[in-house]
PDB file of C-alpha atoms in Angstrom:
ATOM      1  CA  UNK A 235     -88.512 105.769-136.443  1.00 42.00           C
ATOM      2  CA  UNK A 236     -85.447 107.720-137.498  1.00 38.00           C
ATOM      3  CA  UNK A 237     -86.862 110.945-135.994  1.00 42.00           C
ATOM      4  CA  UNK A 238     -87.672 109.161-132.781  1.00 32.00           C
ATOM      5  CA  UNK A 239     -84.143 107.781-132.534  1.00 34.00           C
ATOM      6  CA  UNK A 240     -82.643 111.209-133.233  1.00 33.00           C
ATOM      7  CA  UNK A 241     -84.931 112.850-130.662  1.00 37.00           C
ATOM      8  CA  UNK A 242     -84.021 110.274-128.017  1.00 32.00           C
ATOM      9  CA  UNK A 243     -80.317 110.736-128.748  1.00 33.00           C
ATOM     10  CA  UNK A 244     -80.601 114.515-128.380  1.00 33.00           C
ATOM     11  CA  UNK A 245     -82.576 114.185-125.145  1.00 33.00           C
ATOM     12  CA  UNK A 246     -79.956 111.817-123.748  1.00 34.00           C
ATOM     13  CA  UNK A 247     -77.119 114.188-124.654  1.00 33.00           C
ATOM     14  CA  UNK A 248     -78.929 117.140-123.087  1.00 36.00           C
ATOM     15  CA  UNK A 249     -79.656 115.156-119.935  1.00 35.00           C
ATOM     16  CA  UNK A 250     -75.978 114.159-119.591  1.00 38.00           C
ATOM     17  CA  UNK A 251     -74.610 117.684-119.965  1.00 41.00           C
ATOM     18  CA  UNK A 252     -73.991 119.394-116.632  1.00 44.00           C
ATOM     19  CA  UNK A 253     -74.734 123.083-116.501  1.00 51.00           C
ATOM     20  CA  UNK A 254     -71.801 125.151-115.260  1.00 61.00           C
ATOM     21  CA  UNK A 255     -73.787 126.305-112.219  1.00 65.00           C
ATOM     22  CA  UNK A 256     -74.034 122.706-110.967  1.00 83.00           C
ATOM     23  CA  UNK A 257     -70.238 122.567-110.692  1.00 91.00           C
ATOM     24  CA  UNK A 258     -70.009 125.142-107.915  1.00 95.00           C
ATOM     25  CA  UNK A 259     -71.884 126.249-104.816  1.00 96.00           C
ATOM     26  CA  UNK A 260     -72.741 129.893-104.077  1.00 97.00           C
ATOM     27  CA  UNK A 261     -71.179 131.028-100.794  1.00 96.00           C
ATOM     28  CA  UNK A 262     -72.510 133.534 -98.275  1.00 94.00           C
ATOM     29  CA  UNK A 263     -70.589 136.742 -97.639  1.00 92.00           C
ATOM     30  CA  UNK A 264     -67.332 136.060 -95.804  1.00 94.00           C
ATOM     31  CA  UNK A 265     -66.282 138.639 -93.172  1.00 94.00           C
ATOM     32  CA  UNK A 266     -62.633 137.626 -93.560  1.00 94.00           C
ATOM     33  CA  UNK A 267     -62.759 138.521 -97.270  1.00 96.00           C
ATOM     34  CA  UNK A 268     -64.817 141.671 -96.733  1.00 94.00           C
ATOM     35  CA  UNK A 269     -62.144 143.296 -94.559  1.00 93.00           C
ATOM     36  CA  UNK A 270     -60.291 146.273 -96.059  1.00 94.00           C
ATOM     37  CA  UNK A 271     -56.897 145.436 -97.470  1.00 96.00           C
ATOM     38  CA  UNK A 272     -54.380 146.017-100.242  1.00 98.00           C
ATOM     39  CA  UNK A 273     -54.854 145.489-103.961  1.00 98.00           C
ATOM     40  CA  UNK A 274     -54.297 141.788-104.720  1.00 99.00           C
ATOM     41  CA  UNK A 275     -55.156 141.705-108.438  1.00 99.00           C
ATOM     42  CA  UNK A 276     -54.866 144.100-111.371  1.00 99.00           C
ATOM     43  CA  UNK A 277     -56.794 143.412-114.572  1.00 99.00           C
ATOM     44  CA  UNK A 278     -55.956 145.316-117.764  1.00 98.00           C
ATOM     45  CA  UNK A 279     -58.368 145.271-120.703  1.00 97.00           C
ATOM     46  CA  UNK A 280     -57.368 145.552-124.380  1.00 95.00           C
ATOM     47  CA  UNK A 281     -57.894 149.326-124.279  1.00 95.00           C
ATOM     48  CA  UNK A 282     -55.218 149.532-121.572  1.00 96.00           C
ATOM     49  CA  UNK A 283     -57.612 150.463-118.761  1.00 97.00           C
ATOM     50  CA  UNK A 284     -56.536 149.037-115.397  1.00 98.00           C
ATOM     51  CA  UNK A 285     -58.964 147.694-112.822  1.00 99.00           C
ATOM     52  CA  UNK A 286     -57.620 147.027-109.344  1.00 99.00           C
ATOM     53  CA  UNK A 287     -59.193 144.574-106.933  1.00 99.00           C
ATOM     54  CA  UNK A 288     -58.816 144.087-103.215  1.00 99.00           C
ATOM     55  CA  UNK A 289     -60.062 140.853-101.657  1.00 98.00           C
ATOM     56  CA  UNK A 290     -63.165 142.764-100.567  1.00 98.00           C
ATOM     57  CA  UNK A 291     -63.882 144.021-104.086  1.00 98.00           C
ATOM     58  CA  UNK A 292     -63.392 140.517-105.503  1.00 99.00           C
ATOM     59  CA  UNK A 293     -65.684 139.044-102.837  1.00 98.00           C
ATOM     60  CA  UNK A 294     -68.331 141.676-103.619  1.00 98.00           C
ATOM     61  CA  UNK A 295     -68.612 140.176-107.125  1.00 98.00           C
ATOM     62  CA  UNK A 296     -70.074 137.046-105.515  1.00 98.00           C
ATOM     63  CA  UNK A 297     -68.362 134.066-103.950  1.00 98.00           C
ATOM     64  CA  UNK A 298     -68.622 130.457-105.074  1.00 98.00           C
ATOM     65  CA  UNK A 299     -66.775 127.290-104.151  1.00 98.00           C
ATOM     66  CA  UNK A 300     -65.991 123.881-105.557  1.00 97.00           C
ATOM     67  CA  UNK A 301     -63.896 120.914-104.533  1.00 97.00           C
ATOM     68  CA  UNK A 302     -61.465 119.689-107.164  1.00 96.00           C
ATOM     69  CA  UNK A 303     -58.259 117.726-107.608  1.00 96.00           C
ATOM     70  CA  UNK A 304     -55.357 120.175-107.798  1.00 95.00           C
ATOM     71  CA  UNK A 305     -52.457 119.276-110.126  1.00 95.00           C
ATOM     72  CA  UNK A 306     -50.168 121.624-108.181  1.00 92.00           C
ATOM     73  CA  UNK A 307     -50.884 119.754-104.954  1.00 93.00           C
ATOM     74  CA  UNK A 308     -50.396 116.058-105.876  1.00 91.00           C
ATOM     75  CA  UNK A 309     -53.896 115.935-107.423  1.00 91.00           C
ATOM     76  CA  UNK A 310     -55.399 115.957-103.939  1.00 94.00           C
ATOM     77  CA  UNK A 311     -58.898 117.423-103.720  1.00 96.00           C
ATOM     78  CA  UNK A 312     -59.219 120.841-102.111  1.00 97.00           C
ATOM     79  CA  UNK A 313     -62.138 123.206-101.707  1.00 98.00           C
ATOM     80  CA  UNK A 314     -61.561 126.605-103.309  1.00 98.00           C
ATOM     81  CA  UNK A 315     -63.598 129.750-102.689  1.00 99.00           C
ATOM     82  CA  UNK A 316     -63.571 133.014-104.612  1.00 99.00           C
ATOM     83  CA  UNK A 317     -65.303 134.885-107.415  1.00 99.00           C
ATOM     84  CA  UNK A 318     -65.789 133.401-110.850  1.00 98.00           C
ATOM     85  CA  UNK A 319     -63.176 134.537-113.358  1.00 98.00           C
ATOM     86  CA  UNK A 320     -66.054 135.473-115.679  1.00 97.00           C
ATOM     87  CA  UNK A 321     -67.420 137.970-113.103  1.00 98.00           C
ATOM     88  CA  UNK A 322     -64.016 139.646-112.740  1.00 98.00           C
ATOM     89  CA  UNK A 323     -63.538 139.865-116.510  1.00 98.00           C
ATOM     90  CA  UNK A 324     -67.054 141.244-116.970  1.00 97.00           C
ATOM     91  CA  UNK A 325     -66.239 143.956-114.415  1.00 98.00           C
ATOM     92  CA  UNK A 326     -63.168 144.892-116.496  1.00 98.00           C
ATOM     93  CA  UNK A 327     -65.007 144.768-119.830  1.00 96.00           C
ATOM     94  CA  UNK A 328     -63.055 141.806-121.197  1.00 96.00           C
ATOM     95  CA  UNK A 329     -64.666 139.704-123.928  1.00 89.00           C
ATOM     96  CA  UNK A 330     -65.545 136.032-123.386  1.00 86.00           C
ATOM     97  CA  UNK A 331     -63.418 135.034-126.389  1.00 89.00           C
ATOM     98  CA  UNK A 332     -60.311 136.956-125.304  1.00 95.00           C
ATOM     99  CA  UNK A 333     -56.839 135.601-124.705  1.00 97.00           C
ATOM    100  CA  UNK A 334     -55.485 136.432-121.266  1.00 98.00           C
ATOM    101  CA  UNK A 335     -51.869 136.916-120.246  1.00 98.00           C
ATOM    102  CA  UNK A 336     -51.531 135.756-116.624  1.00 99.00           C
ATOM    103  CA  UNK A 337     -48.689 136.982-114.405  1.00 99.00           C
ATOM    104  CA  UNK A 338     -47.714 135.661-110.963  1.00 99.00           C
ATOM    105  CA  UNK A 339     -45.726 137.281-108.162  1.00 98.00           C
ATOM    106  CA  UNK A 340     -42.843 134.861-108.828  1.00 97.00           C
ATOM    107  CA  UNK A 341     -42.689 136.166-112.453  1.00 97.00           C
ATOM    108  CA  UNK A 342     -44.371 133.046-113.894  1.00 98.00           C
ATOM    109  CA  UNK A 343     -46.329 133.973-117.030  1.00 98.00           C
ATOM    110  CA  UNK A 344     -48.687 132.078-119.314  1.00 98.00           C
ATOM    111  CA  UNK A 345     -51.484 132.758-121.786  1.00 98.00           C
ATOM    112  CA  UNK A 346     -55.018 131.398-121.558  1.00 98.00           C
ATOM    113  CA  UNK A 347     -57.545 131.340-124.406  1.00 96.00           C
ATOM    114  CA  UNK A 348     -61.033 131.818-123.005  1.00 96.00           C
ATOM    115  CA  UNK A 349     -63.120 130.659-125.979  1.00 94.00           C
ATOM    116  CA  UNK A 350     -62.702 126.900-125.317  1.00 94.00           C
ATOM    117  CA  UNK A 351     -63.612 127.311-121.621  1.00 95.00           C
ATOM    118  CA  UNK A 352     -66.192 130.081-121.705  1.00 88.00           C
ATOM    119  CA  UNK A 353     -68.767 127.808-120.031  1.00 92.00           C
ATOM    120  CA  UNK A 354     -66.308 126.447-117.458  1.00 96.00           C
ATOM    121  CA  UNK A 355     -66.624 128.026-113.997  1.00 97.00           C
ATOM    122  CA  UNK A 356     -63.026 129.024-113.256  1.00 98.00           C
ATOM    123  CA  UNK A 357     -62.584 130.380-109.727  1.00 98.00           C
ATOM    124  CA  UNK A 358     -60.069 133.028-108.711  1.00 99.00           C
ATOM    125  CA  UNK A 359     -59.598 131.424-105.321  1.00 99.00           C
ATOM    126  CA  UNK A 360     -59.048 133.582-102.264  1.00 99.00           C
ATOM    127  CA  UNK A 361     -59.453 130.683 -99.825  1.00 99.00           C
ATOM    128  CA  UNK A 362     -58.459 127.024 -99.831  1.00 98.00           C
ATOM    129  CA  UNK A 363     -60.139 124.591 -97.451  1.00 98.00           C
ATOM    130  CA  UNK A 364     -61.487 127.552 -95.482  1.00 97.00           C
ATOM    131  CA  UNK A 365     -58.071 129.190 -95.051  1.00 97.00           C
ATOM    132  CA  UNK A 366     -57.197 132.591 -96.474  1.00 98.00           C
ATOM    133  CA  UNK A 367     -54.636 132.263 -99.276  1.00 98.00           C
ATOM    134  CA  UNK A 368     -51.403 134.169 -98.728  1.00 97.00           C
ATOM    135  CA  UNK A 369     -48.233 134.256-100.880  1.00 96.00           C
ATOM    136  CA  UNK A 370     -46.721 131.413 -98.814  1.00 95.00           C
ATOM    137  CA  UNK A 371     -49.686 129.119 -99.653  1.00 95.00           C
ATOM    138  CA  UNK A 372     -50.592 129.863-103.298  1.00 96.00           C
ATOM    139  CA  UNK A 373     -52.230 133.263-102.695  1.00 97.00           C
ATOM    140  CA  UNK A 374     -53.427 135.807-102.450  1.00 97.00           C
ATOM    141  CA  UNK A 375     -55.203 134.818-105.714  1.00 99.00           C
ATOM    142  CA  UNK A 376     -55.056 131.317-107.216  1.00 99.00           C
ATOM    143  CA  UNK A 377     -56.680 130.472-110.562  1.00 98.00           C
ATOM    144  CA  UNK A 378     -58.440 127.108-110.181  1.00 98.00           C
ATOM    145  CA  UNK A 379     -60.379 124.880-112.580  1.00 97.00           C
ATOM    146  CA  UNK A 380     -63.160 122.379-111.780  1.00 97.00           C
ATOM    147  CA  UNK A 381     -61.201 119.279-112.810  1.00 95.00           C
ATOM    148  CA  UNK A 382     -63.598 117.214-110.701  1.00 88.00           C
ATOM    149  CA  UNK A 383     -66.579 118.132-112.882  1.00 89.00           C
ATOM    150  CA  UNK A 384     -65.309 119.059-116.355  1.00 91.00           C
ATOM    151  CA  UNK A 385     -63.011 117.167-118.703  1.00 92.00           C
ATOM    152  CA  UNK A 386     -60.155 119.574-119.456  1.00 94.00           C
ATOM    153  CA  UNK A 387     -56.886 118.634-121.132  1.00 95.00           C
ATOM    154  CA  UNK A 388     -54.220 118.818-118.401  1.00 94.00           C
ATOM    155  CA  UNK A 389     -51.541 119.360-121.066  1.00 93.00           C
ATOM    156  CA  UNK A 390     -53.200 122.713-121.759  1.00 94.00           C
ATOM    157  CA  UNK A 391     -54.810 123.766-118.488  1.00 96.00           C
ATOM    158  CA  UNK A 392     -52.352 122.653-115.791  1.00 96.00           C
ATOM    159  CA  UNK A 393     -50.159 125.614-116.806  1.00 96.00           C
ATOM    160  CA  UNK A 394     -53.076 127.966-116.145  1.00 97.00           C
ATOM    161  CA  UNK A 395     -53.438 126.945-112.495  1.00 98.00           C
ATOM    162  CA  UNK A 396     -51.557 130.118-111.619  1.00 98.00           C
ATOM    163  CA  UNK A 397     -50.853 130.640-107.935  1.00 98.00           C
ATOM    164  CA  UNK A 398     -49.794 134.032-106.588  1.00 98.00           C
ATOM    165  CA  UNK A 399     -51.698 135.525-109.540  1.00 99.00           C
ATOM    166  CA  UNK A 400     -51.495 139.292-109.370  1.00 98.00           C
ATOM    167  CA  UNK A 401     -52.064 140.515-112.930  1.00 99.00           C
ATOM    168  CA  UNK A 402     -54.349 139.590-115.836  1.00 99.00           C
ATOM    169  CA  UNK A 403     -53.886 141.342-119.178  1.00 98.00           C
ATOM    170  CA  UNK A 404     -56.220 141.016-122.144  1.00 98.00           C
ATOM    171  CA  UNK A 405     -54.221 140.380-125.297  1.00 93.00           C
ATOM    172  CA  UNK A 406     -55.204 142.827-128.060  1.00 77.00           C
ATOM    173  CA  UNK A 407     -57.240 141.173-130.801  1.00 64.00           C
ATOM    174  CA  UNK A 408     -57.571 137.975-128.786  1.00 61.00           C
ATOM    175  CA  UNK A 409     -54.061 136.912-129.860  1.00 61.00           C
TER     176      UNK A 409
END
């Protein structure tokens, strides 16, 4: 009886867990994002190697979208489209357990530990509600979290909703 109860409990927990891929929708290639343009994001790994990304290079990593409440926009739901942060970091050779230093065009800076959110599909948004993001409207790159599908502590993660993101640096040693 005890084994049966334990088995049923485990099955229930597994059934309730949402896989990360169910939190976003893959998006077809977007001609607006495929157009040639300037570098919009620089990623630096712990070895100091820089990787530069245009919108087209970011879009080539695969586009996804999700709709989520945005703490920077009165918690109203918006649809964000862009590559997964994990795809960009993989391209730059950054470990899943790294700590990132995020830098915005307006000089805002914050650190983000990846280990607690390694299974969370964070999008580096290039579009919001179908509109290309520009510096005047949170762009050209906006780090967004699926608050609508994952329970994340806003006291920790609201600060990581970085708009006008232009640089990601891996902290040496994950510190």
